[in-house]
Each structure stands twice: as structure tokens, then as C-alpha cells.
PDB file of C-alpha atoms and ligand atoms in Angstrom:
ATOM      1  CA  MET A 131       1.695  23.638 -15.818  1.00  0.00           C
ATOM      2  CA  ASN A 132       4.441  21.063 -15.305  1.00  0.00           C
ATOM      3  CA  ILE A 133       5.234  17.479 -16.357  1.00  0.00           C
ATOM      4  CA  TYR A 134       2.702  16.043 -13.875  1.00  0.00           C
ATOM      5  CA  THR A 135      -0.209  18.256 -14.949  1.00  0.00           C
ATOM      6  CA  PRO A 136      -1.481  15.778 -17.596  1.00  0.00           C
ATOM      7  CA  ALA A 137      -1.561  12.931 -15.032  1.00  0.00           C
ATOM      8  CA  VAL A 138      -3.501  15.086 -12.569  1.00  0.00           C
ATOM      9  CA  ARG A 139      -5.903  16.206 -15.307  1.00  0.00           C
ATOM     10  CA  ARG A 140      -6.513  12.580 -16.308  1.00  0.00           C
ATOM     11  CA  TYR A 141      -7.207  11.781 -12.645  1.00  0.00           C
ATOM     12  CA  LEU A 142      -9.749  14.624 -12.346  1.00  0.00           C
ATOM     13  CA  THR A 143     -11.475  13.512 -15.554  1.00  0.00           C
ATOM     14  CA  ARG A 144     -11.693   9.817 -14.687  1.00  0.00           C
ATOM     15  CA  HIS A 145     -13.341  10.588 -11.332  1.00  0.00           C
ATOM     16  CA  GLY A 146     -15.380  13.608 -12.447  1.00  0.00           C
ATOM     17  CA  TYR A 147     -13.688  16.034 -10.005  1.00  0.00           C
ATOM     18  CA  ASP A 148     -13.248  19.769 -10.699  1.00  0.00           C
ATOM     19  CA  LYS A 149     -10.027  20.064  -8.734  1.00  0.00           C
ATOM     20  CA  ALA A 150      -7.838  18.181  -6.274  1.00  0.00           C
ATOM     21  CA  ASP A 151      -6.988  19.649  -2.864  1.00  0.00           C
ATOM     22  CA  PRO A 152      -4.103  17.573  -1.455  1.00  0.00           C
ATOM     23  CA  ARG A 153      -4.357  17.511   2.326  1.00  0.00           C
ATOM     24  CA  GLY A 154      -3.632  13.905   3.267  1.00  0.00           C
ATOM     25  CA  ALA A 155      -1.407  10.988   2.272  1.00  0.00           C
ATOM     26  CA  LEU A 156      -2.626   7.441   2.848  1.00  0.00           C
ATOM     27  CA  ILE A 157       0.440   5.272   2.974  1.00  0.00           C
ATOM     28  CA  ASP A 158       0.952   1.534   2.617  1.00  0.00           C
ATOM     29  CA  MET A 159       3.634  -0.117   4.804  1.00  0.00           C
ATOM     30  CA  ASP A 160       5.211  -3.306   3.368  1.00  0.00           C
ATOM     31  CA  GLY A 161       7.158  -2.645   0.190  1.00  0.00           C
ATOM     32  CA  THR A 162       6.503   1.094   0.566  1.00  0.00           C
ATOM     33  CA  LEU A 163       7.879   2.207   3.955  1.00  0.00           C
ATOM     34  CA  TYR A 164       9.839  -1.005   4.547  1.00  0.00           C
ATOM     35  CA  ASP A 165      11.813  -3.194   2.159  1.00  0.00           C
ATOM     36  CA  SER A 166      10.018  -6.165   3.660  1.00  0.00           C
ATOM     37  CA  MET A 167       8.368  -7.907   0.725  1.00  0.00           C
ATOM     38  CA  PRO A 168      11.209 -10.339  -0.175  1.00  0.00           C
ATOM     39  CA  LEU A 169      11.155 -11.644   3.415  1.00  0.00           C
ATOM     40  CA  HIS A 170       7.348 -11.806   3.549  1.00  0.00           C
ATOM     41  CA  ALA A 171       7.360 -13.778   0.292  1.00  0.00           C
ATOM     42  CA  ALA A 172      10.006 -16.182   1.670  1.00  0.00           C
ATOM     43  CA  ALA A 173       7.972 -16.687   4.881  1.00  0.00           C
ATOM     44  CA  TRP A 174       4.773 -17.340   2.905  1.00  0.00           C
ATOM     45  CA  GLN A 175       6.603 -19.787   0.632  1.00  0.00           C
ATOM     46  CA  GLN A 176       8.076 -21.691   3.608  1.00  0.00           C
ATOM     47  CA  MET A 177       4.698 -21.865   5.385  1.00  0.00           C
ATOM     48  CA  MET A 178       3.049 -23.293   2.244  1.00  0.00           C
ATOM     49  CA  ARG A 179       5.876 -25.832   1.812  1.00  0.00           C
ATOM     50  CA  GLU A 180       5.108 -27.031   5.328  1.00  0.00           C
ATOM     51  CA  VAL A 181       1.559 -27.864   4.216  1.00  0.00           C
ATOM     52  CA  GLY A 182       2.968 -29.611   1.145  1.00  0.00           C
ATOM     53  CA  VAL A 183       2.440 -26.957  -1.525  1.00  0.00           C
ATOM     54  CA  ASP A 184       5.211 -25.342  -3.576  1.00  0.00           C
ATOM     55  CA  VAL A 185       4.318 -21.806  -4.703  1.00  0.00           C
ATOM     56  CA  PRO A 186       6.679 -19.687  -6.856  1.00  0.00           C
ATOM     57  CA  LEU A 187       8.111 -16.720  -4.933  1.00  0.00           C
ATOM     58  CA  ASP A 188       6.880 -13.998  -7.333  1.00  0.00           C
ATOM     59  CA  GLU A 189       3.284 -15.119  -6.863  1.00  0.00           C
ATOM     60  CA  PHE A 190       3.259 -13.698  -3.329  1.00  0.00           C
ATOM     61  CA  PHE A 191       3.989 -10.203  -4.677  1.00  0.00           C
ATOM     62  CA  ARG A 192       0.654 -10.408  -6.529  1.00  0.00           C
ATOM     63  CA  TYR A 193      -1.224 -11.270  -3.311  1.00  0.00           C
ATOM     64  CA  GLU A 194       0.416  -8.407  -1.450  1.00  0.00           C
ATOM     65  CA  GLY A 195      -2.066  -6.086   0.216  1.00  0.00           C
ATOM     66  CA  ARG A 196      -4.581  -8.799   1.058  1.00  0.00           C
ATOM     67  CA  THR A 197      -5.071  -9.636   4.718  1.00  0.00           C
ATOM     68  CA  GLY A 198      -3.366 -12.841   5.886  1.00  0.00           C
ATOM     69  CA  ALA A 199      -6.692 -14.687   6.123  1.00  0.00           C
ATOM     70  CA  SER A 200      -7.653 -13.684   2.587  1.00  0.00           C
ATOM     71  CA  THR A 201      -4.235 -14.715   1.218  1.00  0.00           C
ATOM     72  CA  ILE A 202      -4.524 -18.152   2.847  1.00  0.00           C
ATOM     73  CA  ASP A 203      -7.974 -18.559   1.330  1.00  0.00           C
ATOM     74  CA  VAL A 204      -6.641 -17.784  -2.168  1.00  0.00           C
ATOM     75  CA  LEU A 205      -3.656 -20.125  -1.686  1.00  0.00           C
ATOM     76  CA  PHE A 206      -5.983 -22.931  -0.553  1.00  0.00           C
ATOM     77  CA  HIS A 207      -8.350 -22.394  -3.487  1.00  0.00           C
ATOM     78  CA  ASN A 208      -5.407 -22.593  -5.908  1.00  0.00           C
ATOM     79  CA  ALA A 209      -3.841 -25.658  -4.256  1.00  0.00           C
ATOM     80  CA  PHE A 210      -6.827 -27.678  -3.040  1.00  0.00           C
ATOM     81  CA  GLY A 211      -9.853 -26.248  -4.875  1.00  0.00           C
ATOM     82  CA  HIS A 212     -11.525 -25.016  -1.676  1.00  0.00           C
ATOM     83  CA  GLY A 213     -11.050 -22.259   0.901  1.00  0.00           C
ATOM     84  CA  ALA A 214      -9.408 -22.576   4.327  1.00  0.00           C
ATOM     85  CA  THR A 215     -11.339 -22.977   7.597  1.00  0.00           C
ATOM     86  CA  GLU A 216     -11.186 -20.178  10.193  1.00  0.00           C
ATOM     87  CA  GLU A 217      -8.982 -22.432  12.319  1.00  0.00           C
ATOM     88  CA  GLU A 218      -6.556 -23.045   9.453  1.00  0.00           C
ATOM     89  CA  LYS A 219      -6.412 -19.326   8.657  1.00  0.00           C
ATOM     90  CA  THR A 220      -5.539 -18.469  12.257  1.00  0.00           C
ATOM     91  CA  SER A 221      -2.934 -21.171  12.751  1.00  0.00           C
ATOM     92  CA  LEU A 222      -1.265 -20.798   9.339  1.00  0.00           C
ATOM     93  CA  TYR A 223      -1.100 -16.985   9.552  1.00  0.00           C
ATOM     94  CA  GLY A 224       0.407 -17.433  13.016  1.00  0.00           C
ATOM     95  CA  ARG A 225       3.023 -19.756  11.538  1.00  0.00           C
ATOM     96  CA  LYS A 226       3.777 -17.347   8.699  1.00  0.00           C
ATOM     97  CA  ALA A 227       4.170 -14.475  11.195  1.00  0.00           C
ATOM     98  CA  GLU A 228       6.507 -16.673  13.269  1.00  0.00           C
ATOM     99  CA  LEU A 229       8.666 -17.439  10.211  1.00  0.00           C
ATOM    100  CA  PHE A 230       8.746 -13.741   9.254  1.00  0.00           C
ATOM    101  CA  ALA A 231       9.706 -12.678  12.794  1.00  0.00           C
ATOM    102  CA  ALA A 232      12.645 -15.127  12.732  1.00  0.00           C
ATOM    103  CA  MET A 233      14.067 -13.584   9.550  1.00  0.00           C
ATOM    104  CA  PRO A 234      16.824 -10.949   9.500  1.00  0.00           C
ATOM    105  CA  PRO A 235      15.692  -7.411  10.419  1.00  0.00           C
ATOM    106  CA  VAL A 236      13.947  -5.530   7.631  1.00  0.00           C
ATOM    107  CA  ASP A 237      15.418  -2.262   6.310  1.00  0.00           C
ATOM    108  CA  ILE A 238      13.523   0.971   5.880  1.00  0.00           C
ATOM    109  CA  MET A 239      12.778   1.470   2.170  1.00  0.00           C
ATOM    110  CA  PRO A 240      15.371   3.889   0.718  1.00  0.00           C
ATOM    111  CA  GLY A 241      13.717   7.260   0.080  1.00  0.00           C
ATOM    112  CA  SER A 242      10.697   6.657   2.322  1.00  0.00           C
ATOM    113  CA  LEU A 243      11.927   9.027   5.052  1.00  0.00           C
ATOM    114  CA  ARG A 244      12.449  11.728   2.404  1.00  0.00           C
ATOM    115  CA  VAL A 245       8.865  11.266   1.202  1.00  0.00           C
ATOM    116  CA  MET A 246       7.553  11.505   4.793  1.00  0.00           C
ATOM    117  CA  ASP A 247       9.636  14.669   5.375  1.00  0.00           C
ATOM    118  CA  PHE A 248       8.101  16.300   2.316  1.00  0.00           C
ATOM    119  CA  LEU A 249       4.562  15.448   3.438  1.00  0.00           C
ATOM    120  CA  LYS A 250       5.243  16.944   6.862  1.00  0.00           C
ATOM    121  CA  ARG A 251       6.814  20.047   5.336  1.00  0.00           C
ATOM    122  CA  VAL A 252       3.757  20.837   3.206  1.00  0.00           C
ATOM    123  CA  GLY A 253       1.412  20.018   6.085  1.00  0.00           C
ATOM    124  CA  MET A 254      -0.239  16.938   4.591  1.00  0.00           C
ATOM    125  CA  GLU A 255      -1.786  14.564   7.121  1.00  0.00           C
ATOM    126  CA  ARG A 256      -0.412  11.011   7.142  1.00  0.00           C
ATOM    127  CA  VAL A 257      -2.459   7.851   7.653  1.00  0.00           C
ATOM    128  CA  LEU A 258      -0.959   4.345   7.569  1.00  0.00           C
ATOM    129  CA  VAL A 259      -3.057   1.861   5.570  1.00  0.00           C
ATOM    130  CA  THR A 260      -1.701  -1.671   5.743  1.00  0.00           C
ATOM    131  CA  GLY A 261      -3.191  -5.117   5.201  1.00  0.00           C
ATOM    132  CA  SER A 262      -0.682  -6.392   7.734  1.00  0.00           C
ATOM    133  CA  GLY A 263      -1.528  -7.395  11.275  1.00  0.00           C
ATOM    134  CA  GLN A 264       2.032  -8.365  12.175  1.00  0.00           C
ATOM    135  CA  ASN A 265       3.581  -6.657  15.177  1.00  0.00           C
ATOM    136  CA  THR A 266       7.155  -7.235  13.940  1.00  0.00           C
ATOM    137  CA  LEU A 267       6.958  -4.063  11.825  1.00  0.00           C
ATOM    138  CA  LEU A 268       3.954  -2.278  13.331  1.00  0.00           C
ATOM    139  CA  ASN A 269       5.812  -2.033  16.652  1.00  0.00           C
ATOM    140  CA  ARG A 270       8.875  -0.484  14.970  1.00  0.00           C
ATOM    141  CA  LEU A 271       6.976   2.121  13.008  1.00  0.00           C
ATOM    142  CA  ASP A 272       7.043   4.982  15.541  1.00  0.00           C
ATOM    143  CA  ALA A 273      10.781   4.567  16.184  1.00  0.00           C
ATOM    144  CA  ASP A 274      11.669   4.326  12.477  1.00  0.00           C
ATOM    145  CA  PHE A 275       9.301   7.125  11.352  1.00  0.00           C
ATOM    146  CA  PRO A 276       9.188   9.459  14.354  1.00  0.00           C
ATOM    147  CA  GLY A 277       6.297  11.908  14.371  1.00  0.00           C
ATOM    148  CA  VAL A 278       4.885  10.620  11.074  1.00  0.00           C
ATOM    149  CA  PHE A 279       1.780   8.708  12.210  1.00  0.00           C
ATOM    150  CA  ALA A 280      -0.385   9.738  15.161  1.00  0.00           C
ATOM    151  CA  ALA A 281      -1.672   6.804  17.241  1.00  0.00           C
ATOM    152  CA  ASP A 282      -5.186   7.135  15.804  1.00  0.00           C
ATOM    153  CA  ARG A 283      -3.937   7.379  12.203  1.00  0.00           C
ATOM    154  CA  LYS A 284      -3.161   3.729  11.542  1.00  0.00           C
ATOM    155  CA  ILE A 285      -5.440   1.322   9.674  1.00  0.00           C
ATOM    156  CA  THR A 286      -4.272  -2.303   9.915  1.00  0.00           C
ATOM    157  CA  SER A 287      -5.887  -5.657   9.093  1.00  0.00           C
ATOM    158  CA  ARG A 288      -7.528  -5.470  12.531  1.00  0.00           C
ATOM    159  CA  ASP A 289      -9.579  -2.428  11.471  1.00  0.00           C
ATOM    160  CA  VAL A 290     -11.135  -3.797   8.281  1.00  0.00           C
ATOM    161  CA  LYS A 291     -13.492  -6.563   7.332  1.00  0.00           C
ATOM    162  CA  HIS A 292     -12.392  -7.328   3.779  1.00  0.00           C
ATOM    163  CA  GLY A 293      -9.294  -5.200   3.120  1.00  0.00           C
ATOM    164  CA  LYS A 294      -7.535  -4.476  -0.181  1.00  0.00           C
ATOM    165  CA  PRO A 295      -8.266  -4.737  -3.135  1.00  0.00           C
ATOM    166  CA  LEU A 296     -11.643  -3.337  -2.014  1.00  0.00           C
ATOM    167  CA  PRO A 297     -11.590   0.414  -1.268  1.00  0.00           C
ATOM    168  CA  GLU A 298     -12.596  -0.231   2.373  1.00  0.00           C
ATOM    169  CA  PRO A 299      -9.211   0.434   4.106  1.00  0.00           C
ATOM    170  CA  TYR A 300      -8.550   3.661   2.184  1.00  0.00           C
ATOM    171  CA  GLU A 301     -12.135   4.846   2.683  1.00  0.00           C
ATOM    172  CA  LYS A 302     -11.755   4.156   6.382  1.00  0.00           C
ATOM    173  CA  ALA A 303      -8.496   6.152   6.444  1.00  0.00           C
ATOM    174  CA  MET A 304     -10.263   9.112   4.761  1.00  0.00           C
ATOM    175  CA  SER A 305     -13.059   8.908   7.257  1.00  0.00           C
ATOM    176  CA  ILE A 306     -10.792   8.962  10.354  1.00  0.00           C
ATOM    177  CA  ALA A 307      -8.814  11.878   8.879  1.00  0.00           C
ATOM    178  CA  GLY A 308     -12.015  13.727   7.903  1.00  0.00           C
ATOM    179  CA  LEU A 309     -10.899  13.981   4.263  1.00  0.00           C
ATOM    180  CA  LYS A 310     -12.629  13.548   0.910  1.00  0.00           C
ATOM    181  CA  PRO A 311     -11.158  11.365  -1.877  1.00  0.00           C
ATOM    182  CA  TRP A 312      -9.934  14.361  -3.945  1.00  0.00           C
ATOM    183  CA  GLN A 313      -8.035  15.577  -0.854  1.00  0.00           C
ATOM    184  CA  CYS A 314      -5.978  12.382  -0.622  1.00  0.00           C
ATOM    185  CA  VAL A 315      -3.047  10.742  -2.320  1.00  0.00           C
ATOM    186  CA  VAL A 316      -2.427   7.024  -1.886  1.00  0.00           C
ATOM    187  CA  ILE A 317       1.140   5.694  -1.917  1.00  0.00           C
ATOM    188  CA  GLU A 318       1.270   1.990  -2.775  1.00  0.00           C
ATOM    189  CA  ASN A 319       3.640  -0.609  -4.217  1.00  0.00           C
ATOM    190  CA  ALA A 320       1.284  -3.540  -4.886  1.00  0.00           C
ATOM    191  CA  PRO A 321      -1.306  -4.028  -7.668  1.00  0.00           C
ATOM    192  CA  LEU A 322      -4.083  -4.961  -5.193  1.00  0.00           C
ATOM    193  CA  GLY A 323      -3.247  -1.937  -3.055  1.00  0.00           C
ATOM    194  CA  VAL A 324      -3.287   0.328  -6.115  1.00  0.00           C
ATOM    195  CA  GLU A 325      -6.669  -1.161  -7.082  1.00  0.00           C
ATOM    196  CA  SER A 326      -7.959  -0.320  -3.600  1.00  0.00           C
ATOM    197  CA  GLY A 327      -6.568   3.236  -3.768  1.00  0.00           C
ATOM    198  CA  TYR A 328      -8.014   3.849  -7.227  1.00  0.00           C
ATOM    199  CA  ALA A 329     -11.439   2.544  -6.156  1.00  0.00           C
ATOM    200  CA  SER A 330     -11.384   4.873  -3.136  1.00  0.00           C
ATOM    201  CA  GLY A 331     -11.145   7.872  -5.505  1.00  0.00           C
ATOM    202  CA  ALA A 332      -7.783   9.160  -4.211  1.00  0.00           C
ATOM    203  CA  PHE A 333      -4.910  10.191  -6.505  1.00  0.00           C
ATOM    204  CA  THR A 334      -3.027   6.898  -6.504  1.00  0.00           C
ATOM    205  CA  ILE A 335       0.754   6.818  -6.751  1.00  0.00           C
ATOM    206  CA  GLY A 336       2.196   3.404  -7.601  1.00  0.00           C
ATOM    207  CA  VAL A 337       5.821   2.769  -6.670  1.00  0.00           C
ATOM    208  CA  THR A 338       7.632  -0.223  -8.180  1.00  0.00           C
ATOM    209  CA  THR A 339       9.860  -1.442  -5.376  1.00  0.00           C
ATOM    210  CA  GLY A 340       9.778  -5.166  -6.195  1.00  0.00           C
ATOM    211  CA  PRO A 341       9.839  -7.588  -9.138  1.00  0.00           C
ATOM    212  CA  LEU A 342       6.524  -6.466 -10.691  1.00  0.00           C
ATOM    213  CA  LYS A 343       6.519  -4.198 -13.739  1.00  0.00           C
ATOM    214  CA  GLU A 344       5.275  -0.615 -13.983  1.00  0.00           C
ATOM    215  CA  CYS A 345       2.425  -1.703 -16.296  1.00  0.00           C
ATOM    216  CA  GLU A 346       0.932  -3.958 -13.585  1.00  0.00           C
ATOM    217  CA  LEU A 347       0.430  -0.887 -11.373  1.00  0.00           C
ATOM    218  CA  THR A 348      -0.894   1.202 -14.267  1.00  0.00           C
ATOM    219  CA  GLU A 349      -3.368  -1.548 -15.187  1.00  0.00           C
ATOM    220  CA  ALA A 350      -4.468  -1.721 -11.534  1.00  0.00           C
ATOM    221  CA  GLY A 351      -5.417   1.970 -11.782  1.00  0.00           C
ATOM    222  CA  ALA A 352      -2.343   3.962 -10.698  1.00  0.00           C
ATOM    223  CA  ASP A 353      -2.563   7.630 -11.732  1.00  0.00           C
ATOM    224  CA  ILE A 354       1.209   7.789 -11.865  1.00  0.00           C
ATOM    225  CA  VAL A 355       4.000   5.228 -11.334  1.00  0.00           C
ATOM    226  CA  MET A 356       7.415   5.970  -9.816  1.00  0.00           C
ATOM    227  CA  CYS A 357      10.372   3.571  -9.989  1.00  0.00           C
ATOM    228  CA  SER A 358      11.412   4.035  -6.332  1.00  0.00           C
ATOM    229  CA  MET A 359      10.564   5.967  -3.179  1.00  0.00           C
ATOM    230  CA  ASN A 360      13.625   8.139  -3.865  1.00  0.00           C
ATOM    231  CA  ALA A 361      12.199   8.934  -7.313  1.00  0.00           C
ATOM    232  CA  LEU A 362       8.908   9.858  -5.632  1.00  0.00           C
ATOM    233  CA  ALA A 363      10.742  12.096  -3.145  1.00  0.00           C
ATOM    234  CA  ASP A 364      12.454  13.846  -6.079  1.00  0.00           C
ATOM    235  CA  ALA A 365       9.164  14.225  -7.971  1.00  0.00           C
ATOM    236  CA  PHE A 366       6.914  15.238  -5.080  1.00  0.00           C
ATOM    237  CA  PRO A 367       7.442  19.044  -5.144  1.00  0.00           C
ATOM    238  CA  LEU A 368       6.332  19.267  -8.794  1.00  0.00           C
ATOM    239  CA  LEU A 369       3.606  16.636  -8.363  1.00  0.00           C
ATOM    240  CA  TYR A 370       2.248  18.503  -5.342  1.00  0.00           C
ATOM    241  CA  GLU A 371       2.262  21.750  -7.319  1.00  0.00           C
ATOM    242  CA  ALA A 372       0.329  20.017 -10.129  1.00  0.00           C
ATOM    243  CA  LEU A 373      -2.203  18.601  -7.628  1.00  0.00           C
ATOM    244  CA  VAL A 374      -2.732  22.067  -6.120  1.00  0.00           C
ATOM    245  CA  THR A 375      -3.019  24.041  -9.358  1.00  0.00           C
ATOM    246  CA  THR A 376      -4.523  21.770 -12.026  1.00  0.00           C
ATOM    247  CA  GLU A 377      -8.174  22.188 -12.967  1.00  0.00           C
ATOM    248  CA  ALA A 378     -10.344  19.776 -14.924  1.00  0.00           C
ATOM    249  CA  CYS A 379     -11.014  20.450 -18.602  1.00  0.00           C
ATOM    250  CA  LEU A 380     -14.611  21.542 -18.929  1.00  0.00           C
TER     251      LEU A 380
HETATM  252 MG1   MG B 404       2.737  -2.939   0.071  1.00  0.00          MG
END
């Protein structure tokens, strides 16, 4: 028993599992592997200004995880009272991607390489699960995280129909890795991503890397919340031990 045992036991109880069996990590990209969210938010804000709508910066952190098309739909509903056409979604997401690509290079999230090293060391499979379809970061991933994600272990917005907050992307990741929900941990920074991870039945780790508070990730269903990827790297040995050894209360 260690300090993470109660969180694992709560997880087993809420999903009706006897035991976890951690074999795979399903990992979000923006705001988790990369410190990219402030620049994404700025690009979204600029794109919306160009169509005459001023949206507060923090609001974009609450949409994080949605596909671009879905985000534009929500923004249009809020601003104009109706959704966007397919044409508008394509052209405006293209513009947002263009603005993002013109921004200064994004840094790797501090601590994320340490987390990936731990997963490799204990032999857990890694699957990328991102709502993004932007090549700016997707093309850098293999150079920045060498040997972490096999080519067929990446779920992007191109592989899903609806995306987060529905469980679809995480369920798809489990299916390509041949894993069951109790064999997976999800690592996520955004409330909608946490909601998706929780609904998929995986042990969902929320990491607060932006302006949102810990409670927003807990309310979205996170089984545990860490204050940074470095904090998760520090905690992972004990958390892993708890996931391996804890049994449900019968
Ligand atoms: Mg994210």
C-alpha cells in the first residue's frame, strides 16, 4: 500500500474492475507533451478576431481536445447562434493552422521526456491520442520523442469521427494496441480530454499545465491530478506500483 493506493481503489470501484493491469499509456499531445497551448489559444483568438469576434484567451483552454471543426462549430454557436458550414470549418481551421505555424517554435513540456522514459523502462506501450490534425507538431514528434511512438500508434483528428470529449479516440487507441480499459492509463491536461479518458474506462491522469484549476480536471473525471509533467515523472514509480498491486474492495 502506498499514497496512490486509495486513488487506484476508487478507480476500480467506480468502473467495477477487480484489478488494473497497466500495460499501455494513451498520451495526449498539446499541453501534455508540448507546451503549445498558449500559442494555440493565441492563434484561435486571432482567427476569431479576423471574423469579427473577440473571445477571451482562457476560453480556448476549455475547448482544448476538440477537433478543429468541432471547436469552430462551438465558437460559431456562441457568437452567431448557429453552427459553421463545412466550407467555413475547412477554411477557418486552415487559417488557424497558418497562424499557429507562424508563431515561435513550441517547447517540449518540461518533464514529458522523463515520463516517456519511465513508460519505456517498465515496458508500457505508448499510443498518441490527439485531437490535433496540425502537421507543425505532428511532424516533430518522432525527432523530439525518439522511439516513443511507433508509426501505427498515433491517433489524430484524421482517425476519428467525433473526437474528445467522447471516448472514441481513447477507445480507438486501446483497440489498435489490443488493450482493455483496465490495462491503460490516459495522460491528459484538458477537461474535455479527461472526460474522454474517463469515459473510455482507463485510469485517467490529469496534469494541470495551463491556467485551469485542478478541480476542473477532477470534475471532468480524473482519477488523480498532478501539477506538472515533472510531478508525474516523480510520482510514476509509486503510482505504477499501486496500479499493479491494488485490488478492489469486495
Ligand atoms: Mg491537451
